[in-house]
Short mmCIF file of C-alpha atoms in Angstrom, two decimals:
data_model
loop_
_atom_site.label_atom_id
_atom_site.label_comp_id
_atom_site.label_asym_id
_atom_site.label_seq_id
_atom_site.Cartn_x
_atom_site.Cartn_y
_atom_site.Cartn_z
CA MET A 274 -5.52 -42.65 24.92
CA ALA A 275 -4.34 -46.02 26.10
CA PRO A 276 -2.22 -45.94 29.23
CA GLY A 277 0.54 -47.94 27.62
CA GLY A 278 0.57 -46.19 24.26
CA ASN A 279 3.41 -43.93 23.15
CA GLN A 280 1.22 -41.05 22.14
CA SER A 281 3.10 -38.19 23.71
CA SER A 282 2.95 -36.32 20.44
CA ASP A 283 -0.80 -35.65 21.02
CA VAL A 284 0.23 -33.21 23.72
CA THR A 285 1.80 -30.26 21.95
CA GLU A 286 2.40 -27.93 24.93
CA PHE A 287 2.38 -27.58 28.69
CA ILE A 288 1.75 -24.62 30.96
CA LEU A 289 4.26 -23.61 33.61
CA ALA A 290 2.67 -22.58 36.90
CA ASP A 291 3.15 -19.18 38.51
CA PHE A 292 5.13 -18.75 41.76
CA PRO A 293 2.44 -19.35 44.40
CA HIS A 294 5.12 -19.71 47.06
CA LEU A 295 6.24 -16.08 46.74
CA LYS A 296 3.96 -13.21 47.67
CA SER A 297 5.39 -10.79 45.15
CA THR A 298 4.22 -9.22 41.93
CA LYS A 299 5.44 -10.42 38.53
CA ALA A 300 7.47 -7.25 38.08
CA GLU A 301 9.23 -7.77 41.40
CA LEU A 302 9.97 -11.44 40.60
CA PHE A 303 11.18 -10.47 37.15
CA SER A 304 13.58 -7.92 38.59
CA VAL A 305 14.90 -10.34 41.22
CA PHE A 306 15.54 -13.22 38.79
CA LEU A 307 16.97 -10.92 36.11
CA LEU A 308 19.43 -9.55 38.72
CA ILE A 309 20.35 -13.11 39.77
CA TYR A 310 20.93 -14.09 36.17
CA LEU A 311 23.02 -11.02 35.35
CA LEU A 312 25.09 -11.52 38.54
CA SER A 313 25.64 -15.15 37.60
CA LEU A 314 26.77 -14.19 34.12
CA THR A 315 29.05 -11.35 35.28
CA GLY A 316 30.60 -13.62 37.89
CA ASN A 317 31.21 -16.65 35.71
CA ALA A 318 31.79 -15.23 32.18
CA PRO A 319 34.93 -13.22 33.08
CA ILE A 320 36.40 -16.29 34.75
CA VAL A 321 35.91 -18.31 31.55
CA GLY A 322 37.49 -15.49 29.53
CA VAL A 323 40.46 -14.88 31.78
CA VAL A 324 41.28 -18.57 32.20
CA GLY A 325 41.33 -18.92 28.41
CA THR A 326 43.50 -15.82 27.75
CA ASP A 327 45.89 -15.42 30.72
CA THR A 328 48.94 -17.67 30.50
CA HIS A 329 49.46 -17.53 34.23
CA LEU A 330 46.06 -19.17 34.81
CA GLN A 331 46.49 -21.99 32.33
CA THR A 332 47.03 -24.59 35.00
CA PRO A 333 44.88 -27.68 35.79
CA MET A 334 43.11 -26.04 38.74
CA TYR A 335 42.02 -22.94 36.85
CA PHE A 336 41.24 -24.97 33.75
CA PHE A 337 38.67 -26.95 35.73
CA VAL A 338 37.33 -23.82 37.42
CA GLY A 339 36.84 -22.32 33.95
CA ASN A 340 34.89 -25.42 32.92
CA LEU A 341 32.78 -25.18 36.09
CA SER A 342 31.96 -21.52 35.35
CA CYS A 343 31.02 -22.44 31.76
CA LEU A 344 28.69 -25.16 33.08
CA GLU A 345 27.10 -22.66 35.55
CA ILE A 346 26.44 -20.17 32.73
CA LEU A 347 24.75 -22.80 30.56
CA LEU A 348 22.83 -24.32 33.48
CA THR A 349 21.27 -21.01 34.52
CA SER A 350 20.64 -20.09 30.85
CA VAL A 351 18.55 -23.27 30.40
CA ILE A 352 16.15 -22.18 33.14
CA ILE A 353 16.09 -18.39 33.74
CA PRO A 354 15.47 -16.89 30.25
CA LYS A 355 12.27 -18.95 29.82
CA MET A 356 11.24 -18.02 33.36
CA LEU A 357 11.79 -14.30 32.61
CA SER A 358 9.75 -14.56 29.40
CA ASN A 359 6.91 -16.08 31.39
CA PHE A 360 6.85 -13.11 33.72
CA LEU A 361 6.45 -10.82 30.68
CA SER A 362 3.82 -12.96 29.00
CA ARG A 363 0.20 -13.66 29.88
CA GLN A 364 0.49 -17.18 28.55
CA HIS A 365 3.03 -19.46 30.24
CA THR A 366 2.91 -22.18 27.61
CA ILE A 367 5.88 -24.16 26.43
CA SER A 368 5.95 -26.64 23.54
CA PHE A 369 6.49 -30.31 24.21
CA ALA A 370 9.74 -30.25 22.21
CA ALA A 371 11.01 -27.24 24.20
CA CYS A 372 9.99 -29.01 27.45
CA ILE A 373 12.03 -32.15 26.57
CA THR A 374 14.94 -30.01 25.43
CA GLN A 375 14.99 -28.10 28.69
CA PHE A 376 14.64 -31.30 30.66
CA TYR A 377 17.55 -32.93 28.80
CA PHE A 378 20.00 -30.01 28.97
CA TYR A 379 19.28 -29.23 32.63
CA PHE A 380 20.04 -32.71 33.73
CA CYS A 381 22.97 -33.43 31.38
CA LEU A 382 24.69 -30.19 32.46
CA GLY A 383 23.95 -31.05 36.08
CA ALA A 384 25.46 -34.50 35.68
CA SER A 385 28.56 -33.00 33.98
CA GLU A 386 28.90 -30.67 36.92
CA PHE A 387 28.84 -33.49 39.42
CA LEU A 388 31.53 -35.33 37.50
CA LEU A 389 33.63 -32.17 37.35
CA LEU A 390 33.16 -31.52 41.06
CA ALA A 391 34.57 -35.00 41.68
CA VAL A 392 37.59 -34.32 39.46
CA MET A 393 38.49 -30.96 41.10
CA PRO A 394 39.23 -32.35 44.59
CA VAL A 395 41.31 -35.13 43.02
CA ASP A 396 43.33 -32.51 41.21
CA ARG A 397 43.88 -30.66 44.51
CA TYR A 398 44.73 -33.93 46.24
CA LEU A 399 47.44 -34.69 43.66
CA ALA A 400 48.80 -31.12 43.88
CA ILE A 401 48.97 -31.07 47.66
CA CYS A 402 49.75 -34.67 48.54
CA HIS A 403 51.96 -35.57 45.54
CA PRO A 404 53.54 -32.30 44.44
CA LEU A 405 56.55 -33.93 42.75
CA HIS A 406 54.48 -36.21 40.53
CA TYR A 407 51.74 -33.64 39.89
CA PRO A 408 53.24 -32.00 36.75
CA LEU A 409 53.70 -35.44 35.19
CA LEU A 410 50.24 -36.68 36.10
CA MET A 411 48.12 -33.59 35.26
CA THR A 412 49.43 -32.54 31.85
CA SER A 413 47.35 -30.29 29.57
CA ALA A 414 46.42 -33.32 27.45
CA VAL A 415 45.24 -35.26 30.49
CA CYS A 416 43.20 -32.30 31.78
CA SER A 417 41.56 -31.83 28.36
CA ARG A 418 40.62 -35.51 28.20
CA VAL A 419 39.23 -35.48 31.75
CA ALA A 420 37.18 -32.38 31.08
CA LEU A 421 35.84 -33.85 27.81
CA ALA A 422 34.92 -37.01 29.65
CA CYS A 423 32.95 -34.97 32.20
CA TRP A 424 31.01 -33.16 29.45
CA LEU A 425 30.33 -36.29 27.37
CA GLY A 426 29.52 -38.29 30.49
CA GLY A 427 26.68 -35.91 31.38
CA LEU A 428 25.38 -35.89 27.82
CA LEU A 429 25.27 -39.69 27.57
CA LEU A 430 24.04 -40.48 31.05
CA VAL A 431 20.82 -38.47 30.64
CA LEU A 432 20.13 -39.53 27.07
CA GLY A 433 18.31 -42.74 27.96
CA PRO A 434 15.96 -41.18 30.58
CA MET A 435 15.24 -38.29 28.27
CA VAL A 436 14.13 -40.59 25.42
CA ALA A 437 12.04 -42.55 27.93
CA VAL A 438 10.30 -39.41 29.17
CA ALA A 439 9.78 -38.24 25.61
CA LEU A 440 7.95 -41.45 24.80
CA LEU A 441 5.63 -41.28 27.80
CA PRO A 442 1.92 -40.80 27.12
CA PHE A 443 0.69 -37.42 28.44
CA CYS A 444 -3.08 -37.46 28.33
CA LYS A 445 -4.05 -33.91 29.21
CA GLN A 446 -3.47 -31.07 26.72
CA ASP A 447 -2.32 -27.77 28.30
CA ALA A 448 -1.55 -29.55 31.58
CA VAL A 449 -0.16 -27.29 34.28
CA VAL A 450 3.30 -28.15 35.60
CA GLN A 451 3.43 -27.13 39.25
CA TYR A 452 7.05 -25.92 39.00
CA PHE A 453 9.09 -23.11 37.48
CA PHE A 454 10.80 -25.47 34.99
CA PHE A 455 10.58 -29.10 33.78
CA ASP A 456 12.09 -31.06 36.62
CA SER A 457 11.66 -34.83 36.45
CA GLY A 458 9.22 -35.24 39.38
CA PRO A 459 6.53 -32.71 38.33
CA LEU A 460 6.83 -33.90 34.72
CA LEU A 461 6.35 -37.58 35.60
CA LEU A 462 3.22 -36.72 37.63
CA LEU A 463 1.55 -35.60 34.33
CA ALA A 464 2.06 -38.96 32.60
CA CYS A 465 -1.07 -41.14 32.28
CA THR A 466 0.82 -44.34 32.85
CA ASN A 467 2.76 -46.03 35.62
CA THR A 468 6.17 -44.34 35.87
CA GLY A 469 7.49 -46.49 38.70
CA ARG A 470 10.10 -48.25 36.57
CA LEU A 471 11.27 -44.91 35.16
CA GLU A 472 11.53 -43.47 38.68
CA GLU A 473 13.61 -46.42 39.78
CA THR A 474 15.93 -45.92 36.80
CA ASP A 475 16.31 -42.21 37.61
CA PHE A 476 17.06 -43.19 41.24
CA VAL A 477 19.81 -45.61 40.22
CA LEU A 478 21.42 -43.12 37.78
CA ALA A 479 21.20 -40.26 40.32
CA SER A 480 22.68 -42.44 43.03
CA LEU A 481 25.49 -43.58 40.68
CA VAL A 482 26.47 -40.05 39.70
CA ILE A 483 25.85 -38.11 42.90
CA VAL A 484 26.88 -40.63 45.57
CA SER A 485 30.02 -41.82 43.73
CA SER A 486 31.01 -38.17 43.08
CA LEU A 487 30.39 -37.33 46.75
CA MET A 488 32.54 -40.28 47.92
CA ILE A 489 35.43 -39.30 45.64
CA THR A 490 35.14 -35.71 46.93
CA ALA A 491 35.07 -36.76 50.55
CA VAL A 492 37.99 -39.11 50.23
CA SER A 493 40.09 -36.50 48.41
CA TYR A 494 39.35 -33.81 50.98
CA GLY A 495 40.07 -36.27 53.79
CA HIS A 496 43.58 -36.87 52.45
CA ILE A 497 44.05 -33.10 51.87
CA VAL A 498 43.05 -32.33 55.48
CA LEU A 499 45.48 -34.99 56.84
CA THR A 500 48.27 -33.45 54.70
CA ILE A 501 47.40 -29.90 55.85
CA LEU A 502 47.59 -30.95 59.46
CA ARG A 503 51.26 -31.90 58.87
CA ILE A 504 52.13 -28.37 57.72
CA PRO A 505 54.47 -26.90 60.39
CA SER A 506 53.41 -23.25 59.87
CA SER A 507 50.21 -22.25 61.60
CA SER A 508 49.57 -19.48 59.06
CA GLY A 509 49.92 -21.99 56.22
CA ARG A 510 47.48 -24.41 57.89
CA GLN A 511 45.00 -21.60 58.51
CA LYS A 512 45.16 -20.43 54.88
CA ALA A 513 44.73 -23.96 53.54
CA PHE A 514 41.84 -24.69 55.91
CA SER A 515 40.15 -21.44 54.97
CA THR A 516 40.21 -22.43 51.26
CA CYS A 517 39.04 -26.01 51.97
CA THR A 518 36.18 -24.78 54.26
CA SER A 519 34.76 -22.45 51.58
CA HIS A 520 34.97 -25.20 48.99
CA LEU A 521 33.30 -27.74 51.25
CA MET A 522 30.48 -25.27 52.03
CA VAL A 523 29.53 -25.14 48.31
CA VAL A 524 30.00 -28.88 47.88
CA THR A 525 27.81 -29.57 50.91
CA LEU A 526 25.00 -27.31 49.65
CA PHE A 527 25.19 -28.79 46.15
CA TYR A 528 25.35 -32.48 47.11
CA GLY A 529 22.90 -32.09 50.01
CA SER A 530 20.19 -30.50 47.85
CA ALA A 531 20.80 -32.95 44.98
CA ILE A 532 20.58 -36.00 47.25
CA PHE A 533 17.38 -34.65 48.77
CA LEU A 534 15.79 -34.09 45.34
CA TYR A 535 16.99 -37.01 43.26
CA VAL A 536 18.50 -39.79 45.41
CA TRP A 537 15.04 -40.56 46.64
CA PRO A 538 13.03 -43.81 46.03
CA SER A 539 9.94 -41.81 45.06
CA GLN A 540 9.63 -38.43 43.38
CA SER A 541 6.16 -37.68 44.75
CA GLY A 542 7.37 -35.59 47.66
CA SER A 543 6.20 -32.13 48.64
CA VAL A 544 6.39 -29.75 45.68
CA ASP A 545 6.84 -26.78 48.01
CA THR A 546 9.87 -28.35 49.70
CA ASN A 547 11.37 -29.52 46.39
CA TRP A 548 10.81 -26.05 44.97
CA ALA A 549 12.75 -24.37 47.76
CA VAL A 550 15.66 -26.86 47.52
CA THR A 551 15.82 -26.49 43.78
CA MET A 552 16.06 -22.71 44.15
CA VAL A 553 19.31 -23.24 46.04
CA THR A 554 20.91 -25.46 43.34
CA THR A 555 19.64 -23.38 40.41
CA PHE A 556 20.15 -19.83 41.65
CA VAL A 557 22.22 -19.65 44.86
CA ILE A 558 25.16 -21.96 44.05
CA PRO A 559 25.92 -20.53 40.58
CA LEU A 560 26.26 -17.10 42.34
CA MET A 561 28.55 -18.54 45.06
CA ASN A 562 30.88 -20.61 42.89
CA PRO A 563 32.79 -17.67 41.26
CA PHE A 564 33.52 -16.12 44.66
CA ILE A 565 34.45 -19.41 46.29
CA TYR A 566 36.62 -20.91 43.60
CA ALA A 567 38.14 -17.90 41.84
CA LEU A 568 37.32 -14.36 42.85
CA ARG A 569 38.88 -14.75 46.30
CA ASN A 570 42.14 -15.71 44.61
CA GLU A 571 44.69 -12.96 44.20
CA ARG A 572 46.07 -14.36 41.01
CA VAL A 573 42.59 -14.40 39.40
CA LYS A 574 41.96 -10.83 40.64
CA GLU A 575 45.16 -9.60 38.98
CA ALA A 576 44.35 -11.45 35.78
CA LEU A 577 40.88 -9.86 35.68
CA LYS A 578 42.33 -6.41 36.24
CA ASP A 579 44.76 -6.96 33.34
CA LEU A 580 41.92 -8.19 31.12
CA PHE A 581 39.76 -5.14 31.85
CA ARG A 582 42.75 -2.82 31.27
CA LYS A 583 43.11 -4.28 27.80
CA LEU A 584 39.40 -4.46 26.96
CA VAL A 585 38.16 -1.09 28.19
CA PRO A 586 40.60 1.13 26.18
CA GLY A 587 40.01 -1.02 23.13
CA PHE A 588 36.24 -0.74 23.51
CA TRP A 589 36.30 3.02 23.85
CA GLY A 590 38.77 3.36 21.03
CA ASN A 591 36.55 1.37 18.68
CA LEU A 592 33.50 3.29 19.82
CA LEU A 593 35.13 6.70 19.19
CA LEU A 594 36.36 5.45 15.79
CA ALA A 595 32.82 4.35 14.81
CA MET A 596 31.40 7.71 15.97
CA SER A 597 33.96 9.69 13.98
CA PHE A 598 33.30 7.51 10.90
CA ASP A 599 29.53 8.15 11.26
CA ASN A 600 30.13 11.91 11.51
CA LYS A 601 32.17 11.88 8.27
CA ILE A 602 29.36 10.04 6.50
CA VAL A 603 26.79 12.59 7.71
CA ARG A 604 28.96 15.48 6.48
#
């Protein structure tokens, strides 16, 4: 195969490596990651449901929180189900088409999340620093357009790099990817051509998305902190600072790990270190976000209680009706 040829179709599948970094059995790893996945779903899915159904939560802040939870569900679903199937299977193969699909959706959803994380502090800045103009600036139509721009922005930003990776020549059939999913660095290492130009393009795009999003977030929170300091009530300042601190903790973890992984001139760093940092962004942060952004909020708690009060009786009623119907058929 010629180094410059676009013959990636010759490689039909890759092999995902095991977890050499963890001294645990496959059954133990399966249980741990299944629990993480279920906790992420049970934390984020109710938020999406309650924001969409409860009229008291149909405000810009909760609308964006619902979008963030939806992104977290999709992001973890791109990675964890395939990982769980690998634990149950002797063969850890994945087709080339599935590899590129996972690569694309992981990065496009991640880019959309960065864009959304930049929008959310701006929304809080407008609400806290310009409360009189806030209802006029953040109408439902504006919020919908902004959220749509975040989703489409992620889809379009990653489209070019995805096509470029799909056209790379991969010389070795059944090559082993030393990672638990198809991140850009380990995948580019398998190409039998010089990927320096593509790495530079990835670096520029990652810097554009991550650093610009981080700057917007930092500036917004800076203005918010200055406004909070002017609050005369000490209890009000303490409550506001408590909320901002928890938000900033998640933002710091997310941006810090992303800058370490992707805003880097070369992607040939230590796989072990990258693996550990990616675990934080892929598994830890999706678990933290529901508690940081929503579940600590009393209004969200009340809305969730109301939702469960409506759903549980209806579920049991339908179940009893179905059982009684089955008994009549048997008789």
